[in-house]
mmCIF file of C-alpha atoms in Angstrom:
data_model
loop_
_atom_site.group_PDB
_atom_site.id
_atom_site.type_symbol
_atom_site.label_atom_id
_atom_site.label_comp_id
_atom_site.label_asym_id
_atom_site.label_seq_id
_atom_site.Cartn_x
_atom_site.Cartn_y
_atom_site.Cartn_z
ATOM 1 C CA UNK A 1 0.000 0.000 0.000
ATOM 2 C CA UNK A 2 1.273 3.893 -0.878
ATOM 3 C CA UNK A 3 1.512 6.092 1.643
ATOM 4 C CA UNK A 4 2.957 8.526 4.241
ATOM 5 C CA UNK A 5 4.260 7.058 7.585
ATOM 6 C CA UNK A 6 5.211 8.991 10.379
ATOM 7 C CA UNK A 7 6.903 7.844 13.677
ATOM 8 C CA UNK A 8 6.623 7.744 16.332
ATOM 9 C CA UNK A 9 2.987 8.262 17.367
ATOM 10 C CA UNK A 10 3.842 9.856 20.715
ATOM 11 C CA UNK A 11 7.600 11.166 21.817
ATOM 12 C CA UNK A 12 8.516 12.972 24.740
ATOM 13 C CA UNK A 13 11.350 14.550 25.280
ATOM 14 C CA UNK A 14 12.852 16.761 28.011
ATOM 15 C CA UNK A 15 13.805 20.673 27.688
ATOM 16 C CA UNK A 16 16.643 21.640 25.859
ATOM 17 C CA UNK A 17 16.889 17.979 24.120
ATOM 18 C CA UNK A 18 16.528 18.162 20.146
ATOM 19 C CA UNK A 19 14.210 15.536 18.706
ATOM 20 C CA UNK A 20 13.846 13.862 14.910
ATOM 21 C CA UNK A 21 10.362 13.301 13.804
ATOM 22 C CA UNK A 22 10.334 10.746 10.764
ATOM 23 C CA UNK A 23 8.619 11.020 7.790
ATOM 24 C CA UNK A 24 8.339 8.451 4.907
ATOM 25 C CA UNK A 25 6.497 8.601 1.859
ATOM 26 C CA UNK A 26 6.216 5.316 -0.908
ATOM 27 C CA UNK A 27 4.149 7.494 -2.861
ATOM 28 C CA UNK A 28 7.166 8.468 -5.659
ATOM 29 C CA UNK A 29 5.879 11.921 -4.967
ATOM 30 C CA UNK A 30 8.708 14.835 -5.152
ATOM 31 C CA UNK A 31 7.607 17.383 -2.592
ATOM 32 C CA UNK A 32 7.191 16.714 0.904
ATOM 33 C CA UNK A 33 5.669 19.283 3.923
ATOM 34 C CA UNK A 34 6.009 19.882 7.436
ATOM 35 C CA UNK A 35 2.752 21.995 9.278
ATOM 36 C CA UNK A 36 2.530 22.508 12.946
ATOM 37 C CA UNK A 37 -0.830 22.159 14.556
ATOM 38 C CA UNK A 38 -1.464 23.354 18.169
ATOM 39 C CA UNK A 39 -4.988 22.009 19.777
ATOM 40 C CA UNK A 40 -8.186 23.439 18.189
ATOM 41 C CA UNK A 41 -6.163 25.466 15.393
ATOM 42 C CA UNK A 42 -5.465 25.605 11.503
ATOM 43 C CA UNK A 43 -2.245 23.951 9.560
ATOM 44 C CA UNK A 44 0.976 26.241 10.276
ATOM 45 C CA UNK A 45 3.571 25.595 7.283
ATOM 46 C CA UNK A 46 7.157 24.453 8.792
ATOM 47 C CA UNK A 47 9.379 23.888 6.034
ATOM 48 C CA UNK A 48 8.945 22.148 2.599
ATOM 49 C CA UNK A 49 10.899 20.681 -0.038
ATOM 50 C CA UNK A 50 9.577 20.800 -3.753
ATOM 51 C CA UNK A 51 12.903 18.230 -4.368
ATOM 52 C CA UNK A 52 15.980 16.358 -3.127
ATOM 53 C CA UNK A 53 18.537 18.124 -1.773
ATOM 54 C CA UNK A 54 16.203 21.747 -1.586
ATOM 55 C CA UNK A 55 13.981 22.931 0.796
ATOM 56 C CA UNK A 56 12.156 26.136 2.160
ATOM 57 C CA UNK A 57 11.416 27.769 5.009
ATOM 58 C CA UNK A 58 7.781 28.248 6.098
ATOM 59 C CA UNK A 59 5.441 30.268 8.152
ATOM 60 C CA UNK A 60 7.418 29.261 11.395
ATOM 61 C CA UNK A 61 10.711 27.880 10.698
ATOM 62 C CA UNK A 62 13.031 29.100 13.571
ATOM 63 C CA UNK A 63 13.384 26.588 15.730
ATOM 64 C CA UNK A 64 13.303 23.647 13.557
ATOM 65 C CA UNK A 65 15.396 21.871 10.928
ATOM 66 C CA UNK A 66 15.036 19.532 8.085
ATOM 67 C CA UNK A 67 16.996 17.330 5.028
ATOM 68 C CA UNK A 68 16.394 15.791 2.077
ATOM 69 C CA UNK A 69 18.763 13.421 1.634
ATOM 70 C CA UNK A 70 16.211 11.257 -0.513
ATOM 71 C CA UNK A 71 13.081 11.526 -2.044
ATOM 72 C CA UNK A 72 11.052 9.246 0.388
ATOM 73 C CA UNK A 73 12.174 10.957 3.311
ATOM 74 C CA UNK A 74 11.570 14.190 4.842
ATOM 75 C CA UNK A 75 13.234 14.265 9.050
ATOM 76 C CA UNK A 76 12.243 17.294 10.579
ATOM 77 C CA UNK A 77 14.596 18.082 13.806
ATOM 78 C CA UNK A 78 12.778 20.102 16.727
ATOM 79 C CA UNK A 79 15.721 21.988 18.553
ATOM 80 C CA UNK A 80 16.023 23.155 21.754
ATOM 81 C CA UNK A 81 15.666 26.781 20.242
ATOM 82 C CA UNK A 82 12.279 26.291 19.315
ATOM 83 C CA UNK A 83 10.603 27.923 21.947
ATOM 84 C CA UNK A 84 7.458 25.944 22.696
ATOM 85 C CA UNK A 85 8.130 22.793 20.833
ATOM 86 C CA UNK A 86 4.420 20.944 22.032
ATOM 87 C CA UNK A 87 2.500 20.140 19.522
ATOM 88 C CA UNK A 88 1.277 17.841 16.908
ATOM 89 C CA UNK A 89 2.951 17.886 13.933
ATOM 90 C CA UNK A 90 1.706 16.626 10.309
ATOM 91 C CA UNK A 91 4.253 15.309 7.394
ATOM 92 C CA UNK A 92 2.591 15.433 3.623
ATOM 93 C CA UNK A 93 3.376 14.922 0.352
ATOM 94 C CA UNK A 94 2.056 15.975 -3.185
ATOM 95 C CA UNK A 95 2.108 15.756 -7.214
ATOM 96 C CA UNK A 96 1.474 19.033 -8.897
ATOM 97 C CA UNK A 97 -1.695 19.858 -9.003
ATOM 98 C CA UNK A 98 -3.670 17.888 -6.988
ATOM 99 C CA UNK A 99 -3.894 17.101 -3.608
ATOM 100 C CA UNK A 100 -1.844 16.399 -0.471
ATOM 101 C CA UNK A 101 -1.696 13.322 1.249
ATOM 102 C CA UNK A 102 -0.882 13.249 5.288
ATOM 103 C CA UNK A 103 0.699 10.851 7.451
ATOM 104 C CA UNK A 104 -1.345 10.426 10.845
ATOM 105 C CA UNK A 105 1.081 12.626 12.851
ATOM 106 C CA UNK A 106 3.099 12.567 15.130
ATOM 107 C CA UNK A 107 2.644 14.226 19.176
ATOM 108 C CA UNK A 108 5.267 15.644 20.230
ATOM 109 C CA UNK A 109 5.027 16.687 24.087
ATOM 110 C CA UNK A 110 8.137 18.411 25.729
ATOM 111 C CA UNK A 111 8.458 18.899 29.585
ATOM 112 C CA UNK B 1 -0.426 36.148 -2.703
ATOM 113 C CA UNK B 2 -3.886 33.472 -2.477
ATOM 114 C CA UNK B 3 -5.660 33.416 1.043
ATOM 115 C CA UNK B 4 -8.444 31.441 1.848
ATOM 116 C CA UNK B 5 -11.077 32.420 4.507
ATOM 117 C CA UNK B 6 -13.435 30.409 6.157
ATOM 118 C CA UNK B 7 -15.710 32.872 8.145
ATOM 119 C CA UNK B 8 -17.570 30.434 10.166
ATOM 120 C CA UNK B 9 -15.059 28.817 13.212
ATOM 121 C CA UNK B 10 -17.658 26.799 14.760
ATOM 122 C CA UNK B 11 -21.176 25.004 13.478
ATOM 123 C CA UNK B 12 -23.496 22.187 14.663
ATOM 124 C CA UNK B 13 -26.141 20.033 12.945
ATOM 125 C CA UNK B 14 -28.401 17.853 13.986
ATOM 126 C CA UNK B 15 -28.012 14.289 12.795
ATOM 127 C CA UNK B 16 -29.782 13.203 9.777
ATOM 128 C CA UNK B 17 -29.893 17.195 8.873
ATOM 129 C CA UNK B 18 -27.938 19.029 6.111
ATOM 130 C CA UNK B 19 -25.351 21.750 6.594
ATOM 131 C CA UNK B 20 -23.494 23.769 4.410
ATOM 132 C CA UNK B 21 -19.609 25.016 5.258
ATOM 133 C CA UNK B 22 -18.327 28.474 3.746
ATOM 134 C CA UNK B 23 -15.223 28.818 1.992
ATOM 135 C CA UNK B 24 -13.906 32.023 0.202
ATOM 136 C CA UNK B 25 -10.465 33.113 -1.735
ATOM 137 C CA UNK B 26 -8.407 35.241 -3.391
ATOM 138 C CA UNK B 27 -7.180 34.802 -6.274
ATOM 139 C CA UNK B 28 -6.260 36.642 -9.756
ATOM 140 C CA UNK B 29 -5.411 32.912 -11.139
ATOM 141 C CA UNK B 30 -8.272 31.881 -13.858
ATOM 142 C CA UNK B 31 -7.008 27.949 -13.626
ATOM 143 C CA UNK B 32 -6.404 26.136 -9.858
ATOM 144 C CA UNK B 33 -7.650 24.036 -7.447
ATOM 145 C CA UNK B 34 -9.819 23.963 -4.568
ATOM 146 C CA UNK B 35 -10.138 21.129 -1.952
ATOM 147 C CA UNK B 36 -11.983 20.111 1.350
ATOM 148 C CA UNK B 37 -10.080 18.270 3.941
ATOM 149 C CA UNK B 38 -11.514 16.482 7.203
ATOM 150 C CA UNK B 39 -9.834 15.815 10.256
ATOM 151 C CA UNK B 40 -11.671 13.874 13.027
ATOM 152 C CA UNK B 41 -10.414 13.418 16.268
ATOM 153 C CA UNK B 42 -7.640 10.991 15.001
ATOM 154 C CA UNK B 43 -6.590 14.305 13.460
ATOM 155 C CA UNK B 44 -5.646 12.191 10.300
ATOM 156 C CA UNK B 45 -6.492 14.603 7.321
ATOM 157 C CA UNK B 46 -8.361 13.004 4.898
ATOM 158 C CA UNK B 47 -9.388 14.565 1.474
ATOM 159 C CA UNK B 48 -13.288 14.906 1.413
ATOM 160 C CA UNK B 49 -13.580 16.125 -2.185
ATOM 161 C CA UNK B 50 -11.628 18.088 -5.330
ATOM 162 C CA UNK B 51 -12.816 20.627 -7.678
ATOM 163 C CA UNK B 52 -10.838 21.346 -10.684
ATOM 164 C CA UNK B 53 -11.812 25.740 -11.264
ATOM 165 C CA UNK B 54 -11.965 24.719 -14.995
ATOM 166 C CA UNK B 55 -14.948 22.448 -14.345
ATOM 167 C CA UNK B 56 -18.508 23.893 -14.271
ATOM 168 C CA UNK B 57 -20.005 20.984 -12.671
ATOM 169 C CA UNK B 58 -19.989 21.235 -8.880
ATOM 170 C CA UNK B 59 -17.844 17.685 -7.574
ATOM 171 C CA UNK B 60 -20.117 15.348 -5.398
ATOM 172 C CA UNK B 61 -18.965 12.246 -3.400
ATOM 173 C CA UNK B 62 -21.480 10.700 -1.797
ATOM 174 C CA UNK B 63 -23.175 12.915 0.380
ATOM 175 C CA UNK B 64 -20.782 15.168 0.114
ATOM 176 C CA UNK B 65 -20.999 18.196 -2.542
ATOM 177 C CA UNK B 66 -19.565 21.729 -2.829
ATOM 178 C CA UNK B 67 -20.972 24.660 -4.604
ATOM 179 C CA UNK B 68 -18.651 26.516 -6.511
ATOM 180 C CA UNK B 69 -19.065 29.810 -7.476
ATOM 181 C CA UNK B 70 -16.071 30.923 -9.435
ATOM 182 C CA UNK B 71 -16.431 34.768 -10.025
ATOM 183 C CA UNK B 72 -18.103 35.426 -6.636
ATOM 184 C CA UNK B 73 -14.872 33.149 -5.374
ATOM 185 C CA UNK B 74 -16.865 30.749 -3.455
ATOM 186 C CA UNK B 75 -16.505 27.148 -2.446
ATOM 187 C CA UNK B 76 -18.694 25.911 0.093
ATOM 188 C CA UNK B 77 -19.394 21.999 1.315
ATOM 189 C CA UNK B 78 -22.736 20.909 1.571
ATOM 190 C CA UNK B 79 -23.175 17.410 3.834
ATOM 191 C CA UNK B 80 -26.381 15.670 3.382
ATOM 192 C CA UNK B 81 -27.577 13.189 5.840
ATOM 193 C CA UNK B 82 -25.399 14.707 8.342
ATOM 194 C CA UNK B 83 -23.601 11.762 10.709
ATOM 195 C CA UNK B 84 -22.215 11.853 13.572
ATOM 196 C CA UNK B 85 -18.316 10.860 12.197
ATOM 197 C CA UNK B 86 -18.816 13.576 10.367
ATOM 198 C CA UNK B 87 -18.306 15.473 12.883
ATOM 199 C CA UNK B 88 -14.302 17.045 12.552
ATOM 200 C CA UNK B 89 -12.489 19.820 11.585
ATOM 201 C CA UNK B 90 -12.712 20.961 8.103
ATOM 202 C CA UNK B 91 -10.433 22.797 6.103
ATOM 203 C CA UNK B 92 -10.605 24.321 2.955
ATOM 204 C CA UNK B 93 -7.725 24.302 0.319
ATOM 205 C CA UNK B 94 -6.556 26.294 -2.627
ATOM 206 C CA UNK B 95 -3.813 24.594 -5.206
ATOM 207 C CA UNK B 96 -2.101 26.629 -8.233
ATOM 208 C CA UNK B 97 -0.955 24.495 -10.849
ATOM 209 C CA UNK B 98 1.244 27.463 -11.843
ATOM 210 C CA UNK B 99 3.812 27.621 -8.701
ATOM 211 C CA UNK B 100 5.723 24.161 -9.313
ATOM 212 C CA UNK B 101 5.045 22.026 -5.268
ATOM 213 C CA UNK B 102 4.434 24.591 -3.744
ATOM 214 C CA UNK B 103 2.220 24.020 -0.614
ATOM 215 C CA UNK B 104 -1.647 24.581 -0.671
ATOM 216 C CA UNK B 105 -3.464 27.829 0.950
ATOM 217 C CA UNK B 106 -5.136 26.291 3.834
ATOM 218 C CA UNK B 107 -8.078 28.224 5.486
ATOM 219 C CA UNK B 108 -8.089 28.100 9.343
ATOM 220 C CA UNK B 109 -11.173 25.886 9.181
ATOM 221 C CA UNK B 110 -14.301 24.796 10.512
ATOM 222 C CA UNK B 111 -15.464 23.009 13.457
ATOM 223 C CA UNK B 112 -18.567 20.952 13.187
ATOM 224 C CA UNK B 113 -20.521 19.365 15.344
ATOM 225 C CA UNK B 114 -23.185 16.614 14.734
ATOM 226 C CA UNK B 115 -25.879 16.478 17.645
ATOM 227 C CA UNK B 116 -27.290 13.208 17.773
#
């Protein structure tokens, strides 16, 4: 079956740590996209790459890091200077013009 | 730039009942894309329908249909036979085919609630 995978489900990590969140796509598709989502609000654009070995900044980049080493995968690092880090974050991938498709997430929870 | 609004945060229905989500944007494209997007409380998103802008015919799937008005620049969902897993979040999309991968115009969505 195509599709995105993103793991893990739930990670906590302490204050100050950085964290990888792993995204993997089967899909052959050539861009990939980070969002942010904090409880009861809209899509907030991270980063995105339209191809390997590019990417772009987002809405709300600082704070957070990615690669794109090759085309199935798309890590996004959470570092310590991302400010409030909490959140749930949501990988995708597309095909010009149509649609994205979304992994299921991934919760991140910092303390 | 494209923005999409979606003016209504919150609405209910009752079960069994229709309702109809607003969507506007902005846009000085004449060919693009507009999609719906649900996301229940698995918060997986999951496309709920496509309309292509060069299409006159309004998309259905199932009971789920949008009515697109191009020149007033507005896209709204219509659910029939409301259910309650409908209820979710629901976001509205815009897609250029003109700006390579670039990522879709999200609107800050719609809450809806299905009162059984």
């Amino acid at each position: 079956d195509g599709g995105i995978t993103q793991s893990p489900k739930y990670l906590f990590r302490k204050e100050g740590q950085n964290v990888t969140l792993s995204c993997e796509q089967n899909l052959n598709h050539d861009a990939m996209y980070w969002y942010r989502q904090d409880p009861g609000q809209g899509l907030r654009l991270i980063y995105y790459s339209q191809i390997v070995n590019d990417f772009q900044k987002g809405d709300i980049a600082e704070g957070y890091s990615v690669s794109r080493e090759k085309k199935e995968s798309f890590p996004l690092t959470v570092t310590s200077a991302q400010k409030n880090p909490t959140a749930f974050y949501l990988c995708a991938s597309s095909i010009v013009p149509y649609e994205q498709y979304f992994g299921p997430g991934t919760r991140l929870t910092v303390t | 730039a494209q923005t999409v609004t979606q003016s209504q945060p919150e609405m209910s229905v009752q079960e069994a009942e229709t309702v109809t989500l607003s969507c506007t944007y902005d846009t000085s494209e004449s060919d693009y894309y507009l999609f719906w997007y649900k996301q229940p409380p698995s918060r997986q998103m999951i496309l709920v329908i496509r309309q292509e802008a060069y299409k006159q015919q309004n998309a259905t799937e199932n009971r789920f249909s949008v009515n697109f008005q191009k020149a007033a620049k507005s896209f709204s969902l219509k659910i029939s036979d409301s259910q309650l897993g409908d209820a979710a979040m629901y976001f509205c999309a815009y897609r250029s085919p003109n700006s390579g991968n670039t990522p879709l115009v999200f609107g800050k969505g719609t809450r809806l609630s299905v009162i059984a």
